[in-house]
Structures are given as structure tokens and as C-alpha cells.
Short mmCIF file of C-alpha atoms and ligand atoms in Angstrom, two decimals:
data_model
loop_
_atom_site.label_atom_id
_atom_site.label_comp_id
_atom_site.label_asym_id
_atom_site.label_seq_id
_atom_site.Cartn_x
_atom_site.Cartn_y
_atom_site.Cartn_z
CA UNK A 1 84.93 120.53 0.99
CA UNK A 2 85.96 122.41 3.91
CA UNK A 3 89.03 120.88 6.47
CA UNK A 4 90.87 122.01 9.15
CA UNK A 5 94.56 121.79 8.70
CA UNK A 6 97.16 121.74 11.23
CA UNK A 7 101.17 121.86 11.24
CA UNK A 8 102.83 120.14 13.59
CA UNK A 9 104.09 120.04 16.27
CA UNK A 10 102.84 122.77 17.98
CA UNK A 11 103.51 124.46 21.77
CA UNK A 12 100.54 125.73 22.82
CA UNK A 13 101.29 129.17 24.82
CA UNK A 14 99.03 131.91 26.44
CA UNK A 15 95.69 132.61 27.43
CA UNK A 16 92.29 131.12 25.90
CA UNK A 17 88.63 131.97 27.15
CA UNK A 18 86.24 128.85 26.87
CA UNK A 19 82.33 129.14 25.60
CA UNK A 20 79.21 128.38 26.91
CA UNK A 21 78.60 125.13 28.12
CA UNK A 22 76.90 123.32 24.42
CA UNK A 23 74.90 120.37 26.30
CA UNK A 24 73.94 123.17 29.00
CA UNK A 25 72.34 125.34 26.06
CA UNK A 26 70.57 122.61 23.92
CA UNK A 27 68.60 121.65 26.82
CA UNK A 28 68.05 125.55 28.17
CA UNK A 29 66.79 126.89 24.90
CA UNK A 30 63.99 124.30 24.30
CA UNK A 31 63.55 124.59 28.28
CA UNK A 32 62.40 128.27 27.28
CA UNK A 33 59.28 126.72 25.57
CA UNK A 34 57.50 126.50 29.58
CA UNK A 35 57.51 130.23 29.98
CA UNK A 36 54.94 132.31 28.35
CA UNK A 37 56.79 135.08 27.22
CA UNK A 38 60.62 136.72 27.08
CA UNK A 39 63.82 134.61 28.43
CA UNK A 40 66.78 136.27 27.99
CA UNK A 41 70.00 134.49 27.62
CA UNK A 42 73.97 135.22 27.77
CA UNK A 43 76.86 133.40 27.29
CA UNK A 44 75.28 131.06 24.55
CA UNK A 45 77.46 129.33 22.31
CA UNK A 46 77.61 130.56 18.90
CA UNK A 47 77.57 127.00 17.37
CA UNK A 48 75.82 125.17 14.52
CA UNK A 49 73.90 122.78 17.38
CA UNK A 50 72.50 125.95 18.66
CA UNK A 51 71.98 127.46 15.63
CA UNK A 52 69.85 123.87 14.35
CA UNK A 53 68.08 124.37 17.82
CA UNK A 54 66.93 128.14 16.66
CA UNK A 55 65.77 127.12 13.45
CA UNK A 56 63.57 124.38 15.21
CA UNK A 57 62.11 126.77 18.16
CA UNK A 58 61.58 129.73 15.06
CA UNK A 59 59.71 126.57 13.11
CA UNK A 60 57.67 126.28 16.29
CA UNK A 61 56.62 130.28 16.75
CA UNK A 62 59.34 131.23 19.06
CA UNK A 63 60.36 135.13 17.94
CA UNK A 64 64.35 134.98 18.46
CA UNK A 65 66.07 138.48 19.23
CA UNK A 66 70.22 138.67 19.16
CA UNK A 67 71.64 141.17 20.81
CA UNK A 68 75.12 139.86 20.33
CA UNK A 69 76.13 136.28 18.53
CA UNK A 70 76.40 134.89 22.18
CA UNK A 71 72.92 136.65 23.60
CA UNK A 72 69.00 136.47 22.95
CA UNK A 73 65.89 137.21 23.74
CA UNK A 74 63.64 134.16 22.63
CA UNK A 75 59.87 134.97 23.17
CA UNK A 76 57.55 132.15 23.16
CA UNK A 77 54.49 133.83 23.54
CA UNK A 78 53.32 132.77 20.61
CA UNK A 79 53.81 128.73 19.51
CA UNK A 80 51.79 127.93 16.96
CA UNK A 81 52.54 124.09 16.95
CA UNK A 82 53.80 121.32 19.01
CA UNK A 83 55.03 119.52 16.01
CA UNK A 84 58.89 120.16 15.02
CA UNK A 85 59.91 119.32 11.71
CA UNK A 86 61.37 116.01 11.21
CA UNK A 87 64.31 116.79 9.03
CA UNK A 88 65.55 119.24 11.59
CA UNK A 89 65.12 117.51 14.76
CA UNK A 90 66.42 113.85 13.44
CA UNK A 91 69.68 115.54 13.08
CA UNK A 92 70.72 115.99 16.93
CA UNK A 93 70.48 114.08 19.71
CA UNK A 94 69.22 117.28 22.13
CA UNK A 95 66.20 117.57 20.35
CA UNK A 96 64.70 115.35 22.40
CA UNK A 97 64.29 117.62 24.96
CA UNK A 98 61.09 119.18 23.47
CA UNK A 99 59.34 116.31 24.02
CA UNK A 100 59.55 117.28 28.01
CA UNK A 101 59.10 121.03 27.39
CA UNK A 102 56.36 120.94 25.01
CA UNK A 103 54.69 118.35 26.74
CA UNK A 104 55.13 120.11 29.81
CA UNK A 105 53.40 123.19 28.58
CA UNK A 106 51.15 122.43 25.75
CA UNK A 107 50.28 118.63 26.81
CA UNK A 108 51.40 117.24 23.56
CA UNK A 109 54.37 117.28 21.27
CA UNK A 110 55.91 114.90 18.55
CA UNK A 111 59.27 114.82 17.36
CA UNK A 112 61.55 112.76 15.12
CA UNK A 113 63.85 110.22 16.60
CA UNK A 114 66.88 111.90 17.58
CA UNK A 115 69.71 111.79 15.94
CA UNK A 116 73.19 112.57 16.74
CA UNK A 117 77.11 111.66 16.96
CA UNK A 118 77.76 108.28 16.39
CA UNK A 119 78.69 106.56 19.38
CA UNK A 120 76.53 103.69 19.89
CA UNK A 121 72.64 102.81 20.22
CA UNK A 122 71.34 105.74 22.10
CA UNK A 123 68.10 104.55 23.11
CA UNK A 124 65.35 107.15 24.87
CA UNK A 125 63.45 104.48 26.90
CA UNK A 126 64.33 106.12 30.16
CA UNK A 127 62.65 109.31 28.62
CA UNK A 128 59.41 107.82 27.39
CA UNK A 129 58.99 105.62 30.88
CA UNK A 130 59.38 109.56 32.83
CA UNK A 131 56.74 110.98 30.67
CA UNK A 132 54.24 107.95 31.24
CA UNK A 133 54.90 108.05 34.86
CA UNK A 134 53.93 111.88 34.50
CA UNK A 135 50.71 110.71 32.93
CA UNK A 136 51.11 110.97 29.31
CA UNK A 137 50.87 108.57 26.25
CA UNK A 138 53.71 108.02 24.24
CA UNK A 139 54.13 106.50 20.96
CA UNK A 140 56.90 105.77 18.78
CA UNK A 141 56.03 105.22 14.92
CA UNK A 142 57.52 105.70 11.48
CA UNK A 143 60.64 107.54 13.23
CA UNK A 144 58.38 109.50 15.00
CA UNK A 145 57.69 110.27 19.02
CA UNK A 146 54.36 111.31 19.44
CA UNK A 147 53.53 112.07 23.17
CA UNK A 148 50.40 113.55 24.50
CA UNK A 149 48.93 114.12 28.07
CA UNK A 150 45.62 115.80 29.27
CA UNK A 151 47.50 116.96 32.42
CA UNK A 152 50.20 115.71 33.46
CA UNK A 153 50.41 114.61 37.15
CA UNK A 154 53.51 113.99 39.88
CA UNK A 155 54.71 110.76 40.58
CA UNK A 156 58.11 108.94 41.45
CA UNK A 157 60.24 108.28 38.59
CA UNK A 158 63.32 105.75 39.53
CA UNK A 159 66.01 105.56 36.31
CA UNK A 160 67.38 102.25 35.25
CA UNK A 161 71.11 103.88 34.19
CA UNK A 162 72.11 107.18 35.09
CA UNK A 163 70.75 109.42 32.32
CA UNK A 164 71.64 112.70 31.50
CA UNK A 165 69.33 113.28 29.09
CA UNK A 166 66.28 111.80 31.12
CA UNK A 167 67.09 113.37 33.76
CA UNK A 168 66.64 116.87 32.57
CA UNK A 169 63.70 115.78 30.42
CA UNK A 170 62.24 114.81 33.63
CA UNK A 171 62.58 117.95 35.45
CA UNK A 172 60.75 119.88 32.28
CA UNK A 173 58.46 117.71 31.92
CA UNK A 174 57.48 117.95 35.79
CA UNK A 175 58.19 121.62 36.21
CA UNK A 176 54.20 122.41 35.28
CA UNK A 177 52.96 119.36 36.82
CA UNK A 178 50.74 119.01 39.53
CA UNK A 179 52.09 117.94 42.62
CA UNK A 180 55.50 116.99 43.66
CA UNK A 181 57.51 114.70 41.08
CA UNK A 182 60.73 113.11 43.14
CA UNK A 183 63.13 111.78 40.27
CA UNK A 184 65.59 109.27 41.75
CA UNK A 185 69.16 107.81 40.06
CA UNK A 186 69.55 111.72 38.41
CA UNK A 187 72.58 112.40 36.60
CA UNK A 188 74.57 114.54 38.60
CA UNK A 189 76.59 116.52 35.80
CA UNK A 190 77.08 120.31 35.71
CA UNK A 191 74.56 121.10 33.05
CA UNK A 192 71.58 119.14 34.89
CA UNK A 193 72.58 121.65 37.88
CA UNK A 194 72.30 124.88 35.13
CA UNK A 195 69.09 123.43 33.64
CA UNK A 196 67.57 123.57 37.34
CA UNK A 197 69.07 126.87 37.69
CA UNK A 198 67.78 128.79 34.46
CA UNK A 199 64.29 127.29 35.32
CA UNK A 200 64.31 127.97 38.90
CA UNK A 201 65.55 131.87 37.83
CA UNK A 202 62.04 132.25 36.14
CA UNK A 203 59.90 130.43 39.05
CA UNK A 204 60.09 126.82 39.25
CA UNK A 205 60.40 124.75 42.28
CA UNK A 206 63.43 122.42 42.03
CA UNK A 207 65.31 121.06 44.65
CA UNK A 208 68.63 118.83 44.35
CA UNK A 209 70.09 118.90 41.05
CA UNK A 210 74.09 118.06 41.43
CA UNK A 211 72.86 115.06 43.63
CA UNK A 212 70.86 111.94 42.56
CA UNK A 213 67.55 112.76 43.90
CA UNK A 214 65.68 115.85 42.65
CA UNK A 215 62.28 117.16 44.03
CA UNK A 216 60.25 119.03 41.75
CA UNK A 217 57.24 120.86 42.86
CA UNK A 218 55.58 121.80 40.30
CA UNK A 219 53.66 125.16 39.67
CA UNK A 220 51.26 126.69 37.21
CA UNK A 221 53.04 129.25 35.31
CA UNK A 222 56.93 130.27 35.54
CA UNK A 223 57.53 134.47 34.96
CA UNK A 224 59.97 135.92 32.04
CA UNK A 225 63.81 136.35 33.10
CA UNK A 226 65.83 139.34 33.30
CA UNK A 227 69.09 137.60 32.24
CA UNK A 228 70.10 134.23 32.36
CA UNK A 229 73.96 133.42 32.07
CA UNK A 230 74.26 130.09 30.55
CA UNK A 231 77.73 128.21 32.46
CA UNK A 232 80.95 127.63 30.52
CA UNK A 233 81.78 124.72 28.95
CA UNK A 234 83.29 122.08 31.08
CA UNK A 235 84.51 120.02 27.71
CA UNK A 236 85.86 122.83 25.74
CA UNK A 237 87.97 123.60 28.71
CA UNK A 238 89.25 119.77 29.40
CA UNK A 239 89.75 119.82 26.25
CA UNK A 240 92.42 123.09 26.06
CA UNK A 241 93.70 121.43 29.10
CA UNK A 242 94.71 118.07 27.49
CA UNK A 243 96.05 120.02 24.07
CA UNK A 244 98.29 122.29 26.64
CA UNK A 245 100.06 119.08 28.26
CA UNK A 246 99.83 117.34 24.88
CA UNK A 247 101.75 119.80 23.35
CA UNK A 248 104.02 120.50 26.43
CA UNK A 249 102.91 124.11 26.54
CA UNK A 250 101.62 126.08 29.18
CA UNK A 251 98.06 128.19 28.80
CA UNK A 252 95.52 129.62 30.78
CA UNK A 253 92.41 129.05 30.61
CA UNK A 254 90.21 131.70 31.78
CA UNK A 255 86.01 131.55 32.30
CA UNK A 256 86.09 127.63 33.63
CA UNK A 257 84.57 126.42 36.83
CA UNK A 258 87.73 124.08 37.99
CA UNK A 259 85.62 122.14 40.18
CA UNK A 260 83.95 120.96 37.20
CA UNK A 261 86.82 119.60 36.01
CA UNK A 262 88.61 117.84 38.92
CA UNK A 263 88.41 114.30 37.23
CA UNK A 264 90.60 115.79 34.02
CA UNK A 265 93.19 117.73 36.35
CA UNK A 266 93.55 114.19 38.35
CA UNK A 267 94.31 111.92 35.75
CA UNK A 268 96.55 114.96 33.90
CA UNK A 269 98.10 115.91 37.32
CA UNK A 270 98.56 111.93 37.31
CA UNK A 271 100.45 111.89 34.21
CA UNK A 272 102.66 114.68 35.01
CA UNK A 273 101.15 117.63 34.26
CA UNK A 274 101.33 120.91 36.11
CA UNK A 275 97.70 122.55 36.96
CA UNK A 276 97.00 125.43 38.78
CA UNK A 277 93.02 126.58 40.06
CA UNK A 278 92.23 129.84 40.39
CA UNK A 279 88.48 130.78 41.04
CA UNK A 280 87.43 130.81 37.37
CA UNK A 281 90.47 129.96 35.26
CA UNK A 282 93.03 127.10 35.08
CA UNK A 283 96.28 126.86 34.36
CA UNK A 284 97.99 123.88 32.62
CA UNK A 285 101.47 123.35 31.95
CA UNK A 286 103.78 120.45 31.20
CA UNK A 287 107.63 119.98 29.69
CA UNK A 288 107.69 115.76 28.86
CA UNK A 289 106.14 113.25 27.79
CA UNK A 290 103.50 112.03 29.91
CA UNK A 291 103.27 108.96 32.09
CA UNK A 292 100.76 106.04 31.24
CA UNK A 293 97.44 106.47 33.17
CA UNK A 294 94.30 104.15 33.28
CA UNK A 295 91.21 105.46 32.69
CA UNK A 296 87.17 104.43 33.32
CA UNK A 297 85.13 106.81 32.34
CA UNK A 298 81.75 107.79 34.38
CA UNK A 299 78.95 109.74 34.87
CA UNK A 300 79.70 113.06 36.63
CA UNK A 301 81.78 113.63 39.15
CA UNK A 302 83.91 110.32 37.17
CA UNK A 303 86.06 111.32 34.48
CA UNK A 304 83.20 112.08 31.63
CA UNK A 305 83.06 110.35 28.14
CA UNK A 306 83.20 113.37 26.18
CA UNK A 307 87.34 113.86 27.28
CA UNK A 308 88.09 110.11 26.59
CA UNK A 309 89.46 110.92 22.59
CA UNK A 310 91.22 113.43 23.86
CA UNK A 311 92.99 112.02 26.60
CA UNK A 312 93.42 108.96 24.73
CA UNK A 313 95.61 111.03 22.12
CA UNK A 314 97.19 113.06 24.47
CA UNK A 315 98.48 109.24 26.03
CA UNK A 316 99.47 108.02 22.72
CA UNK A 317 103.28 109.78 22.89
CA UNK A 318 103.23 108.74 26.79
CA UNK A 319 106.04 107.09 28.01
CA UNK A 320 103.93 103.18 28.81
CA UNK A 321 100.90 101.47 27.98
CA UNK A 322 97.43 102.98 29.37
CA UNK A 323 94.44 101.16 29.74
CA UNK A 324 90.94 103.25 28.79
CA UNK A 325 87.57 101.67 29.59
CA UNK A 326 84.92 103.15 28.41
CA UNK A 327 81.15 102.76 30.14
CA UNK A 328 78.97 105.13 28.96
CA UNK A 329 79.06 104.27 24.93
CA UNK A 330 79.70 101.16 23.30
CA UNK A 331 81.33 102.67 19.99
CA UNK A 332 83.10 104.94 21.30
CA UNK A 333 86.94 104.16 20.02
CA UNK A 334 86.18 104.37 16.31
CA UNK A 335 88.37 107.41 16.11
CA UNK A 336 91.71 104.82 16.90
CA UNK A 337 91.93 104.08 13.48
CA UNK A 338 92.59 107.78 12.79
CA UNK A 339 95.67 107.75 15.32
CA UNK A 340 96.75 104.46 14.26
CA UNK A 341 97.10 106.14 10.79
CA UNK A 342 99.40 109.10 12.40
CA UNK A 343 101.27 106.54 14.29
CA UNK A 344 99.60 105.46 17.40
CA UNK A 345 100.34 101.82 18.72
CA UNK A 346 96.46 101.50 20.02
CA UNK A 347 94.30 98.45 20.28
CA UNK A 348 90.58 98.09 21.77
CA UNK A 349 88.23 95.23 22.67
CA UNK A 350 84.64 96.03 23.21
CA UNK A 351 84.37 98.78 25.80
CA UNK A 352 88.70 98.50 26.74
CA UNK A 353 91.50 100.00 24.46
CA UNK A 354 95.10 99.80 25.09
CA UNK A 355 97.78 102.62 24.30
CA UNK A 356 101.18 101.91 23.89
CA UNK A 357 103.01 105.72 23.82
CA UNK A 358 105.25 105.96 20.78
CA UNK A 359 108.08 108.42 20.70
CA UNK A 360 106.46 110.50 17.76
CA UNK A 361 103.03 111.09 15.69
CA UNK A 362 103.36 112.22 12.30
CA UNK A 363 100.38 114.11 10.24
CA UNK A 364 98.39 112.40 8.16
CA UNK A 365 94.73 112.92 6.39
CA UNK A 366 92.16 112.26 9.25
CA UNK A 367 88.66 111.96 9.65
CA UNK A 368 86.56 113.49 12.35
CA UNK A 369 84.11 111.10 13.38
CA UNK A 370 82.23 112.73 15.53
CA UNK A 371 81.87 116.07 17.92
CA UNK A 372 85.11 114.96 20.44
CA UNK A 373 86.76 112.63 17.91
CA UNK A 374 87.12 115.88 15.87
CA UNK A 375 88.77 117.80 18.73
CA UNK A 376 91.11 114.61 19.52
CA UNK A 377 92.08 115.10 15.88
CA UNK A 378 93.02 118.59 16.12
CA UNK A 379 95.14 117.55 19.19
CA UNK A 380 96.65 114.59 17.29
CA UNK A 381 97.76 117.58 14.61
CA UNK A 382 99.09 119.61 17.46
CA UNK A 383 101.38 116.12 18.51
CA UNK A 384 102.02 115.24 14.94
CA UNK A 385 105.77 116.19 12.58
CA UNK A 386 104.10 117.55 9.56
CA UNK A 387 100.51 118.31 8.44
CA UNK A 388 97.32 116.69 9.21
CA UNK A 389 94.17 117.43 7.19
CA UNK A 390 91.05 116.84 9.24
CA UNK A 391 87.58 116.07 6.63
CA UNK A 392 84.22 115.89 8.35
CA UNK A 393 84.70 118.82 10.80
CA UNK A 394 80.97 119.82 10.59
CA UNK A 395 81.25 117.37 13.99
CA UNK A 396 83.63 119.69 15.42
CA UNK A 397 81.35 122.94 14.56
CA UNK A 398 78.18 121.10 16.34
CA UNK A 399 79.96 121.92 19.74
CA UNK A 400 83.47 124.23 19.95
CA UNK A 401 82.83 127.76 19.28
CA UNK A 402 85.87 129.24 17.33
CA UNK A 403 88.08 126.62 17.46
CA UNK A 404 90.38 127.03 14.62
CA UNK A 405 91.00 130.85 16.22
CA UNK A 406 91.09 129.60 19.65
CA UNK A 407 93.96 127.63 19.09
CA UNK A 408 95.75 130.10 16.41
CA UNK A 409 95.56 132.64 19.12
CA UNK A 410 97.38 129.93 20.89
CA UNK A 411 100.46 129.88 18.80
CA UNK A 412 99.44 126.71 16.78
CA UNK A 413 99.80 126.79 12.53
CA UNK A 414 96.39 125.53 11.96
CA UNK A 415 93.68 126.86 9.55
CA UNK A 416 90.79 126.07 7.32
CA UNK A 417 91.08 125.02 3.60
CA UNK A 418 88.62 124.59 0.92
CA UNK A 419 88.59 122.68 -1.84
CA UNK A 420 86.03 122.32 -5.12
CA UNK A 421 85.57 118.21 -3.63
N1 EPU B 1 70.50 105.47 28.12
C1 EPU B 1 69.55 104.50 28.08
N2 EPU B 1 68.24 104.88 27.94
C2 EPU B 1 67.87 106.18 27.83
C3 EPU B 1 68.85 107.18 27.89
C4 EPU B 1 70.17 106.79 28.03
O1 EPU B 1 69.84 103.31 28.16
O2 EPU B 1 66.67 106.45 27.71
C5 EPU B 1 71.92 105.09 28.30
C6 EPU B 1 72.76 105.46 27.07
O3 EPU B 1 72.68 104.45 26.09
C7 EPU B 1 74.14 105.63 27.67
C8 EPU B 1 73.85 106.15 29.09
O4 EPU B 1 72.48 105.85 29.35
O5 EPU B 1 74.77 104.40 27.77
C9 EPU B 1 74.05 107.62 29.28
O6 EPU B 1 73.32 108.35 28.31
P1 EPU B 1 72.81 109.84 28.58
O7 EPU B 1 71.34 109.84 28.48
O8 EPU B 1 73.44 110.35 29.82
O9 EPU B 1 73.40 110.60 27.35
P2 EPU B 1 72.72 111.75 26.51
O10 EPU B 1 71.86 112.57 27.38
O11 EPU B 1 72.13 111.21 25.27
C10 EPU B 1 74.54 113.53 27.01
C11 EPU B 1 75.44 114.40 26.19
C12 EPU B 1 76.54 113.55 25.56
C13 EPU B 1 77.32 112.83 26.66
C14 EPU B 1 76.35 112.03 27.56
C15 EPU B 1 77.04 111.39 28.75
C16 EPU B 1 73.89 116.07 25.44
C17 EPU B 1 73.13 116.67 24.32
N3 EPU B 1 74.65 115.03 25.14
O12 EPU B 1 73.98 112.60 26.11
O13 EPU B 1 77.40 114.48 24.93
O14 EPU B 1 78.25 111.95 26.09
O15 EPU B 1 75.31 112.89 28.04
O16 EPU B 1 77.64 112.37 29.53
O17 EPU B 1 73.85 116.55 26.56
C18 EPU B 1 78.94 115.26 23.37
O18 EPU B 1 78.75 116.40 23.82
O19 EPU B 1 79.88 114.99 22.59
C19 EPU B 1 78.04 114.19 23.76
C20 EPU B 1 77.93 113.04 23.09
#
């Protein structure tokens, strides 16, 4: 059994460059499957979620090139089948976006139900409802999605909720569709924006992503790219930015788009924190204990779910009670009972938990239960007197590149153990 183990308490000091942007990636590398021949990609995170997604697109006929851990060439000039295997794509939520590039290309795909952290019911309806608006049949059977189209054809798609995930299935769905496909209620988050980017790089026609209505006029073949820069992550980096207050320290960190991350710096700058923008690097510094802040979380440009463990440890030595609602997912506060265990006075109803700061954490053995509970974990070690032994970080490794060395290079006494159980 492999952990992560961390001795606290930490102050986090110096400089630390952030990876490509994981939920930017999943959805660009399957996005690859509408061009009919060589994308070539940079600044892709070397991370087991990408790595799943390579084993699915090589399982497909996709020939995958690396010319460094963080840059391919993936050819799909060749796809032999529109089926991907079921143990590999039931795994992770982000294989659901071959349904919309498959489909898109080859007029049919089929897929197992996605998988994925555990966070609540993550239901796809607003996917399946795009693609039949886009002409195609879709059935779901025996943990299977099988969809299939003899054309698919423009047409106004309106979203119930504001969907991330349907949102860019949308767009590569309607990217080879006739006619013009206007997608209302988008999500507005950086990684929809980069999605519209990469495909609009190698020749397709969409207009609007970043706001909530996105045209799409489709065309009849997109071109190969030169280079494609996938953008950094804007998690990673909220999530260095909460561990440098939590810990009182003071870092910089470099290859971030601060704009992105305007709803972490207000609620940090809220609590106390010093940040600093630069054009693409941020600086975050603090010397106390923070002050109680209330958070909702939103989609993009509100403060996102994926920060809300975080922030929620980083609030568990403040100096008053904090109030976090969460709207996105339902089970999303599982990870309390982990902090409760180091210390933390926190309590939750439903979709609202309350944090009363304590004057100290101390380490314990911890579970990470999923992708950001894991890095809320590693920040609760940071916090902590003594050591905390985090199990389950296969969650962790789906989406941080490096982590254990990011944050050594840091200053922080943390490291990997194994163990025969
Ligand atoms: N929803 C529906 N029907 C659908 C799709 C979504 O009701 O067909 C609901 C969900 O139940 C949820 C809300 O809409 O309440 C938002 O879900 P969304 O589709 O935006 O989430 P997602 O695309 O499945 C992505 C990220 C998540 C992140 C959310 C919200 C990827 C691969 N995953 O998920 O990232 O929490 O957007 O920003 O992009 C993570 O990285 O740790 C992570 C969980």
C-alpha cells in the first residue's frame, strides 16, 4: 500500500510551477478524435487520468507519440472502432466525452457509464438530450451508452443546470454538424474556453465560449495542428494558494492565469491573506490565523467546487465559525470526518457545513476520498503537530502532477511510504 506522509506543521516557502489544466486535457485529448490525422499537444499533465485516457484512445486506433512526459503527437488517422472498452472508460467521469467526439466524427459510439470521484449522483441527462437534439439515438443499457446518428444536424440546445461537461460535449458533438448549433445556459469555466480554443486552432467555427451562449458552425473536416498548448491548471494553483496561507508561508506561484482564479484570491484576500498578480504567476503570503469567511460555491466565475476541501481546511484553524454551502454536489463534505479526526470542530447538514477554527490540528491516519479531498488532506498535514498518513491517494494521482515533489521543493517534510498491506 502506497501513502503519502506528511510532518507537520509545515511553512510553505518559495517558488512552485503549476501543470496543465487536468479537466482541460481529458476533454482535449478525446476532442482529437474529430481530426483526421496529427494533433500535437504541450503542456499536458503527466497524470494517471491522462494516462487512463491514452490507454482508451490507443484501444480505439489512435497512434500516440511522446516527445516529452508533458507533449504528444496523437494521430487518429486510423480508428478502428467506436467502441471503448468498458473496464477502462467506467473508471472516470471524462470519458464521457467520446460519446460527443466519436459521434461527431464517426456517427456512432458506445461507452460505459462513467465513472468517477465520489461526490454525488452525477447524472449525464443533459448530455444525451444535446446529442438527440443533434439528431442522434441514444440508448442507455446494461451500463452501457450506445449513441448513433446517420448525420447529425444543428439545432438549439437550451441546458436545464449549468453543465460543464454538456457543455463541451455539445460543442464536439456539433463541431462536424451541419448547420449552425446555438447552445444556450453553457458553462462558462476556463477549460470550456480551451476546449473551443484547441478545436478552433485546427478549423472549427466556434463562437462564445467564456459566456453562456456558444454558436457553433459547423464544418466538414477540421486540419492537423502545429502545436497546441493545453492552459494551466486553475485548481492545482488555488490549491498552492490555500496551502501557502494555510501554512502562513509565502510562495509563488508561477505559470497561472490569475484571472482564473479571482474567486480564491477574494475569499483568501477576505480572510487575511496577502496576494499579489503578476501576468502569469501569483503570489500568496500570510503570517496568522485566518478570519472566518462564508462560502457558496458556483459555477465559473463563483468560487468553484473543486477548492471547497481545501478552503474548508485551510478555515478549520481560523479564528470564528465559517459557513460553506455547497451547490454543485450533494456529497461533497464526506472528507469532514477526516478533519474531525485531526481535530477540526466541523459540522454539515445536507448541502451547508459549519467550521468552528480550533487553535491547532494534530496528524492523524487519513483517508483521501476523492481527487480534492486528497489535496485538502495533504494541506490538513501541512496544518497538523505531528504526522499524518494519507491511504487512498490514487485520488490524488488522477489530477496533481508531482505533488509530493511540488510541495518538498516547497520546504514541507512530506513523502511517500510503502508498505507490504
Ligand atoms: N448535471 C446534471 N445533468 C447532467 C450533467 C450535470 O444534472 O447531464 C448536474 C450535476 O449533477 C452537477 C452539475 O450539473 O450538480 C454540474 O455538473 P457538471 O456537468 O458541470 O460536472 P462535470 O462535467 O461532471 C466537471 C469537472 C468536475 C467539477 C465539475 C463542476 C471534469 C472532468 N470534471 O464535472 O471536476 O467538479 O465540472 O465544476 O471536468 C474534479 O476535478 O475534482 C472534479 C470533480
Amino acid at each position: 500500500m502506497k501513502t503519502i506522509v506528511v510532518n507537520g506543521p509545515c511553512r510553505l516557502q518559495g517558488e512552485v510551477t503549476v501543470s496543465g489544466a487536468k479537466n482541460a486535457a481529458v476533454a482535449i485529448l478525446p476532442a482529437t478524435l474529430l481530426v483526421n490525422g496529427k494533433c500535437h499537444l504541450e503542456n499536458v499533465p503527466n497524470i494517471s487520468d491522462i494516462r487512463a485516457y491514452i490507454q482508451i484512445l490507443e484501444s480505439l486506433g489512435s497512434k500516440i507519440e511522446y516527445i516529452t512526459d508533458n507533449e504528444l503527437i496523437i494521430d487518429n488517422s486510423n480508428i478502428k472502432t467506436t467502441k471503448a472498452p468498458y473496464d477502462l472508460t467506467s473508471k472516470f467521469r471524462a470519458s464521457y466525452y467520446l460519446l460527443g467526439a466519436l459521434l461527431g466524427r464517426f456517427g456512432t459510439a458506445q461507452i460505459s457509464l462513467p465513472g468517477g470521484c465520489n461526490i454525488g449522483a452525477r447524472p449525464i441527462d443533459q448530455h444525451i438530450r444535446a446529442f438527440e437534439a443533434l439528431g442522434s439515438n441514444v440508448i442507455v443499457k446494461h451500463g452501457n451508452v450506445y449513441a448513433n446518428s446517420k448525420g447529425l444536424k444543428a439545432a438549439p440546445i437550451f441546458f436545464d443546470v449549468v453543465t460543464v461537461g454538456a457543455t463541451i460535449n455539445a460543442i464536439l458533438a456539433a463541431t462536424l454538424a451541419e448547420g449552425v448549433t446555438v447552445i444556450e445556459n453553457c458553462a462558462k469555466e476556463p477549460h470550456v474556453v480551451d476546449v473551443a480554443n484547441f478545436l478552433n486552432s485546427v478549423g472549427a467555427k466556434i463562437k462564445g465560449a467564456g459566456t453562456d451562449v456558444i454558436r457553433v458552425t459547423g464544418v466538414k473536416a477540421l486540419k492537423q495542428t502545429s502545436s497546441y498548448a493545453v492552459i494551466p491548471d486553475q485548481i492545482e494553483a488555488g490549491t498552492f494558494m490555500v496551502a501557502a496561507a494555510a501554512t502562513r508561508g509565502d510562495v509563488l506561484i508561477k505559470n497561472c492565469i490569475p484571472r482564473h482564479l479571482e474567486p480564491i484570491t477574494a475569499k483568501l484576500t477576505q480572510s487575511g491573506a496577502i496576494v499579489e498578480e503578476f501576468e502569469d504567476s501569483i503570489r500568496v503570503s500570510m503570517d496568522s490565523r485566518p478570519s472566518p469567511v462564508n462560502i457558496k460555491t458556483l459555477p465559473y466565475p463563483g468560487f468553484p467546487t473543486d477548492m471547497q476541501p481545501q478552503f474548508a481546511t485551510y478555515l478549520a484553524l481560523s479564528t470564528g465559525s465559517s459557513m460553506i454551502v455547497e451547490n454543485i454536489w450533494e456529497s461533497r463534505f464526506q472528507y469532514t470526518a477526516e478533519l474531525i479526526k485531526m481535530g477540526a470542530k466541523i459540522s454539515y447538514h445536507d448541502r451547508t457545513a459549519m467550521i468552528t477554527g480550533v487553535s491547532e490540528l494534530y496528524g492523524s491516519p487519513v483517508t483521501s476520498l476523492d481527487l480534492r479531498a486528497g489535496a485538502a488532506m495533504i494541506i490538513a498535514g501541512l496544518m497538523a503537530n505531528g504526522y499524518t498518513e494519507i491511504q487512498d491517494i490514487k485520488h490524488i494521482e488522477r489530477g496533481y502532477e508531482n505533488i509530493v515533489e511540488k510541495f518538498k521543493q516547497l520546504g514541507a517534510d512530506i513523502s511517500y511510504s510503502e508498505s507490504e498491506e
